[in-house]
Amino acid sequence: NEESTSNEDMGTGSESCFYSYNEGSTNFEWTAYKTNDKVGVPGGFNEIEVTSEKGENPIDVLESIEFSMNTSSVETNNEDRNGKVAKHFFETINTDKITGKVRSLGEDGKATIEVTMNSITIDVDGNYTLTDGDFSFEATIDVVNWNGMSGIKALNEVCEDLHTGADGVSKLWSEVSLKLTTKLASDCN
């Protein structure tokens, strides 16, 4: 990674701004896939804790973000499915919390976020946008990298009928799409 040397200086001129994390603005969404047709099943978590520093540069504030998500708060808009995902996937891989932090944001729109689950920490590369304090990060992960296949198999067994496509094959994919969004507050004078 090359160090950024040309960040926009947002604190020059007559106005200076101070940026901070906007409490309660973080949303973490995932999409898992079932059947050989790769039908998406969206979800997220109701309990997300975020900490960050404050500063004059929004990139620095974002790069200080650390987060923790309670996996028992999984939300798929289906209470029965929520319980199955929490019990058969997350409990199977011994993950009561997913933790992470923003590692780096490049000027090219590429970002790296560190994600820990199943006692394994991996850097996840993806794409980000930052517009008027609105931050969005998107990536695709493979839970195999976190030794998550036992959870995939356990969840697929208990949901076999629901994961069976028109071809008669039951499948739960190990690839999961992620989206993390948050908003920065600004105090300018």
mmCIF file of C-alpha atoms in Angstrom:
data_model
loop_
_atom_site.group_PDB
_atom_site.id
_atom_site.type_symbol
_atom_site.label_atom_id
_atom_site.label_comp_id
_atom_site.label_asym_id
_atom_site.label_seq_id
_atom_site.Cartn_x
_atom_site.Cartn_y
_atom_site.Cartn_z
ATOM 1 C CA ASN A 1 0.000 0.000 0.000
ATOM 2 C CA GLU A 2 1.283 3.425 -0.926
ATOM 3 C CA GLU A 3 0.796 6.172 1.596
ATOM 4 C CA SER A 4 -1.586 8.879 0.552
ATOM 5 C CA THR A 5 0.187 12.144 -0.147
ATOM 6 C CA SER A 6 -2.596 14.158 -1.723
ATOM 7 C CA ASN A 7 -5.611 13.940 0.571
ATOM 8 C CA GLU A 8 -7.980 16.834 0.097
ATOM 9 C CA ASP A 9 -7.359 19.427 2.767
ATOM 10 C CA MET A 10 -10.863 20.088 4.044
ATOM 11 C CA GLY A 11 -9.741 22.406 6.817
ATOM 12 C CA THR A 12 -8.233 25.306 4.871
ATOM 13 C CA GLY A 13 -9.670 28.713 4.197
ATOM 14 C CA SER A 14 -12.081 30.526 6.457
ATOM 15 C CA GLU A 15 -13.966 27.369 7.431
ATOM 16 C CA SER A 16 -12.497 24.536 9.455
ATOM 17 C CA CYS A 17 -14.332 21.283 10.158
ATOM 18 C CA PHE A 18 -14.114 18.678 12.854
ATOM 19 C CA TYR A 19 -15.438 15.182 12.002
ATOM 20 C CA SER A 20 -16.764 12.448 14.256
ATOM 21 C CA TYR A 21 -18.663 9.184 14.054
ATOM 22 C CA ASN A 22 -22.427 9.735 14.003
ATOM 23 C CA GLU A 23 -23.714 7.470 16.796
ATOM 24 C CA GLY A 24 -26.240 4.901 15.602
ATOM 25 C CA SER A 25 -25.634 5.516 11.905
ATOM 26 C CA THR A 26 -23.823 2.228 11.164
ATOM 27 C CA ASN A 27 -25.569 -0.483 9.201
ATOM 28 C CA PHE A 28 -24.038 -3.842 8.329
ATOM 29 C CA GLU A 29 -25.784 -5.898 5.659
ATOM 30 C CA TRP A 30 -24.908 -9.271 4.224
ATOM 31 C CA THR A 31 -26.361 -11.427 1.483
ATOM 32 C CA ALA A 32 -25.965 -15.198 1.678
ATOM 33 C CA TYR A 33 -26.847 -17.398 -1.282
ATOM 34 C CA LYS A 34 -28.850 -20.626 -1.526
ATOM 35 C CA THR A 35 -29.636 -23.151 -4.310
ATOM 36 C CA ASN A 36 -27.581 -23.682 -7.441
ATOM 37 C CA ASP A 37 -29.387 -20.633 -8.897
ATOM 38 C CA LYS A 38 -27.630 -18.557 -6.189
ATOM 39 C CA VAL A 39 -30.765 -16.949 -4.755
ATOM 40 C CA GLY A 40 -29.832 -14.136 -2.370
ATOM 41 C CA VAL A 41 -30.987 -14.108 1.260
ATOM 42 C CA PRO A 42 -30.353 -10.690 2.855
ATOM 43 C CA GLY A 43 -29.604 -10.112 6.508
ATOM 44 C CA GLY A 44 -27.793 -8.008 9.052
ATOM 45 C CA PHE A 45 -27.365 -7.537 12.800
ATOM 46 C CA ASN A 46 -29.492 -5.514 15.226
ATOM 47 C CA GLU A 47 -26.684 -5.012 17.765
ATOM 48 C CA ILE A 48 -23.616 -3.179 16.439
ATOM 49 C CA GLU A 49 -21.152 -1.294 18.629
ATOM 50 C CA VAL A 50 -18.794 1.209 16.997
ATOM 51 C CA THR A 51 -15.912 3.227 18.399
ATOM 52 C CA SER A 52 -13.810 5.817 16.605
ATOM 53 C CA GLU A 53 -11.661 8.879 17.124
ATOM 54 C CA LYS A 54 -12.544 12.437 16.139
ATOM 55 C CA GLY A 55 -10.452 14.562 13.817
ATOM 56 C CA GLU A 56 -10.075 17.181 11.110
ATOM 57 C CA ASN A 57 -9.716 14.627 8.298
ATOM 58 C CA PRO A 58 -12.693 12.329 7.531
ATOM 59 C CA ILE A 59 -10.374 9.573 6.238
ATOM 60 C CA ASP A 60 -8.482 9.542 9.551
ATOM 61 C CA VAL A 61 -11.768 9.295 11.464
ATOM 62 C CA LEU A 62 -12.961 6.404 9.289
ATOM 63 C CA GLU A 63 -9.615 4.615 9.601
ATOM 64 C CA SER A 64 -10.037 4.718 13.393
ATOM 65 C CA ILE A 65 -13.380 2.850 13.338
ATOM 66 C CA GLU A 66 -13.621 -0.444 15.221
ATOM 67 C CA PHE A 67 -16.846 -2.455 15.368
ATOM 68 C CA SER A 68 -18.409 -5.434 17.131
ATOM 69 C CA MET A 69 -21.598 -7.230 16.097
ATOM 70 C CA ASN A 70 -23.512 -9.591 18.365
ATOM 71 C CA THR A 71 -24.276 -12.638 16.179
ATOM 72 C CA SER A 72 -27.311 -13.618 18.274
ATOM 73 C CA SER A 73 -28.880 -10.358 17.019
ATOM 74 C CA VAL A 74 -28.876 -11.631 13.411
ATOM 75 C CA GLU A 75 -31.810 -10.161 11.472
ATOM 76 C CA THR A 76 -33.198 -11.636 8.241
ATOM 77 C CA ASN A 77 -36.815 -10.437 8.621
ATOM 78 C CA ASN A 78 -37.768 -14.031 9.469
ATOM 79 C CA GLU A 79 -37.716 -14.977 13.161
ATOM 80 C CA ASP A 80 -37.380 -18.717 12.504
ATOM 81 C CA ARG A 81 -34.482 -18.151 10.087
ATOM 82 C CA ASN A 82 -32.807 -15.729 12.527
ATOM 83 C CA GLY A 83 -32.704 -18.469 15.172
ATOM 84 C CA LYS A 84 -31.405 -21.077 12.743
ATOM 85 C CA VAL A 85 -28.600 -18.822 11.475
ATOM 86 C CA ALA A 86 -27.566 -17.877 15.030
ATOM 87 C CA LYS A 87 -27.651 -21.451 16.330
ATOM 88 C CA HIS A 88 -26.578 -23.591 13.397
ATOM 89 C CA PHE A 89 -24.069 -21.265 11.737
ATOM 90 C CA PHE A 90 -22.601 -18.888 14.331
ATOM 91 C CA GLU A 91 -22.754 -21.266 17.324
ATOM 92 C CA THR A 92 -21.281 -24.087 15.220
ATOM 93 C CA ILE A 93 -18.243 -21.911 14.415
ATOM 94 C CA ASN A 94 -17.989 -20.585 18.004
ATOM 95 C CA THR A 95 -18.645 -16.968 17.044
ATOM 96 C CA ASP A 96 -20.760 -14.942 19.462
ATOM 97 C CA LYS A 97 -19.320 -11.673 18.099
ATOM 98 C CA ILE A 98 -17.870 -10.567 14.790
ATOM 99 C CA THR A 99 -15.318 -7.842 15.358
ATOM 100 C CA GLY A 100 -13.306 -5.713 13.011
ATOM 101 C CA LYS A 101 -11.794 -2.408 12.124
ATOM 102 C CA VAL A 102 -11.136 -0.227 9.122
ATOM 103 C CA ARG A 103 -7.475 -0.802 8.192
ATOM 104 C CA SER A 104 -6.996 1.513 5.217
ATOM 105 C CA LEU A 105 -8.827 3.642 2.689
ATOM 106 C CA GLY A 106 -6.985 4.331 -0.558
ATOM 107 C CA GLU A 107 -7.461 7.273 -2.875
ATOM 108 C CA ASP A 108 -8.415 4.757 -5.589
ATOM 109 C CA GLY A 109 -11.663 3.761 -3.825
ATOM 110 C CA LYS A 110 -10.135 0.541 -2.501
ATOM 111 C CA ALA A 111 -10.400 -0.253 1.191
ATOM 112 C CA THR A 112 -9.283 -2.943 3.618
ATOM 113 C CA ILE A 113 -11.344 -3.909 6.646
ATOM 114 C CA GLU A 114 -10.116 -6.420 9.203
ATOM 115 C CA VAL A 115 -12.753 -9.009 10.191
ATOM 116 C CA THR A 116 -12.475 -11.510 13.052
ATOM 117 C CA MET A 117 -14.775 -14.498 13.511
ATOM 118 C CA ASN A 118 -14.180 -18.085 14.623
ATOM 119 C CA SER A 119 -10.993 -16.745 16.306
ATOM 120 C CA ILE A 120 -9.519 -15.988 12.855
ATOM 121 C CA THR A 121 -8.634 -12.461 11.712
ATOM 122 C CA ILE A 122 -8.500 -11.733 7.981
ATOM 123 C CA ASP A 123 -8.144 -8.518 5.982
ATOM 124 C CA VAL A 124 -11.058 -8.099 3.590
ATOM 125 C CA ASP A 125 -10.438 -5.986 0.489
ATOM 126 C CA GLY A 126 -13.307 -4.157 -1.140
ATOM 127 C CA ASN A 127 -14.503 -0.886 -2.611
ATOM 128 C CA TYR A 128 -15.635 2.207 -0.760
ATOM 129 C CA THR A 129 -17.253 5.555 -1.391
ATOM 130 C CA LEU A 130 -17.216 8.662 0.790
ATOM 131 C CA THR A 131 -19.566 11.487 -0.172
ATOM 132 C CA ASP A 132 -20.532 14.321 2.181
ATOM 133 C CA GLY A 133 -19.708 12.175 5.207
ATOM 134 C CA ASP A 134 -21.636 9.129 3.950
ATOM 135 C CA PHE A 135 -19.314 6.098 3.909
ATOM 136 C CA SER A 136 -20.089 2.805 2.167
ATOM 137 C CA PHE A 137 -17.893 -0.311 1.878
ATOM 138 C CA GLU A 138 -18.737 -3.397 -0.201
ATOM 139 C CA ALA A 139 -16.922 -6.711 -0.550
ATOM 140 C CA THR A 140 -17.463 -10.425 -1.029
ATOM 141 C CA ILE A 141 -16.017 -12.936 1.414
ATOM 142 C CA ASP A 142 -15.755 -16.708 1.524
ATOM 143 C CA VAL A 143 -16.464 -18.055 5.025
ATOM 144 C CA VAL A 144 -14.167 -20.981 4.204
ATOM 145 C CA ASN A 145 -11.314 -18.573 5.029
ATOM 146 C CA TRP A 146 -12.633 -18.399 8.628
ATOM 147 C CA ASN A 147 -12.996 -22.219 8.796
ATOM 148 C CA GLY A 148 -16.746 -21.735 8.480
ATOM 149 C CA MET A 149 -17.695 -24.789 6.397
ATOM 150 C CA SER A 150 -18.908 -26.676 9.481
ATOM 151 C CA GLY A 151 -21.426 -23.865 10.028
ATOM 152 C CA ILE A 152 -22.427 -23.870 6.349
ATOM 153 C CA LYS A 153 -23.009 -27.632 6.464
ATOM 154 C CA ALA A 154 -24.947 -27.477 9.761
ATOM 155 C CA LEU A 155 -27.201 -24.668 8.528
ATOM 156 C CA ASN A 156 -27.752 -26.352 5.153
ATOM 157 C CA GLU A 157 -28.752 -29.612 6.863
ATOM 158 C CA VAL A 158 -31.396 -27.952 9.037
ATOM 159 C CA CYS A 159 -32.668 -25.875 6.081
ATOM 160 C CA GLU A 160 -32.281 -28.551 3.390
ATOM 161 C CA ASP A 161 -35.776 -28.139 1.901
ATOM 162 C CA LEU A 162 -35.510 -24.335 1.866
ATOM 163 C CA HIS A 163 -32.114 -24.520 0.132
ATOM 164 C CA THR A 164 -33.277 -26.932 -2.581
ATOM 165 C CA GLY A 165 -33.640 -25.433 -6.025
ATOM 166 C CA ALA A 166 -35.671 -26.456 -9.059
ATOM 167 C CA ASP A 167 -32.896 -28.935 -9.925
ATOM 168 C CA GLY A 168 -33.539 -30.859 -6.677
ATOM 169 C CA VAL A 169 -30.097 -29.960 -5.233
ATOM 170 C CA SER A 170 -29.793 -28.413 -1.770
ATOM 171 C CA LYS A 171 -26.966 -25.884 -1.563
ATOM 172 C CA LEU A 172 -25.809 -23.068 0.691
ATOM 173 C CA TRP A 173 -22.929 -21.071 -0.797
ATOM 174 C CA SER A 174 -19.878 -20.178 1.313
ATOM 175 C CA GLU A 175 -19.548 -16.811 -0.487
ATOM 176 C CA VAL A 176 -21.296 -13.901 1.224
ATOM 177 C CA SER A 177 -21.658 -10.307 0.002
ATOM 178 C CA LEU A 178 -21.075 -7.595 2.624
ATOM 179 C CA LYS A 179 -22.023 -3.934 2.850
ATOM 180 C CA LEU A 180 -21.032 -1.609 5.685
ATOM 181 C CA THR A 181 -22.405 1.930 5.784
ATOM 182 C CA THR A 182 -21.953 4.727 8.290
ATOM 183 C CA LYS A 183 -22.153 8.490 8.426
ATOM 184 C CA LEU A 184 -19.784 11.058 9.834
ATOM 185 C CA ALA A 185 -20.998 14.137 11.653
ATOM 186 C CA SER A 186 -19.240 17.424 10.908
ATOM 187 C CA ASP A 187 -18.900 20.553 12.992
ATOM 188 C CA CYS A 188 -17.706 23.388 10.793
ATOM 189 C CA ASN A 189 -17.025 27.014 11.708
#
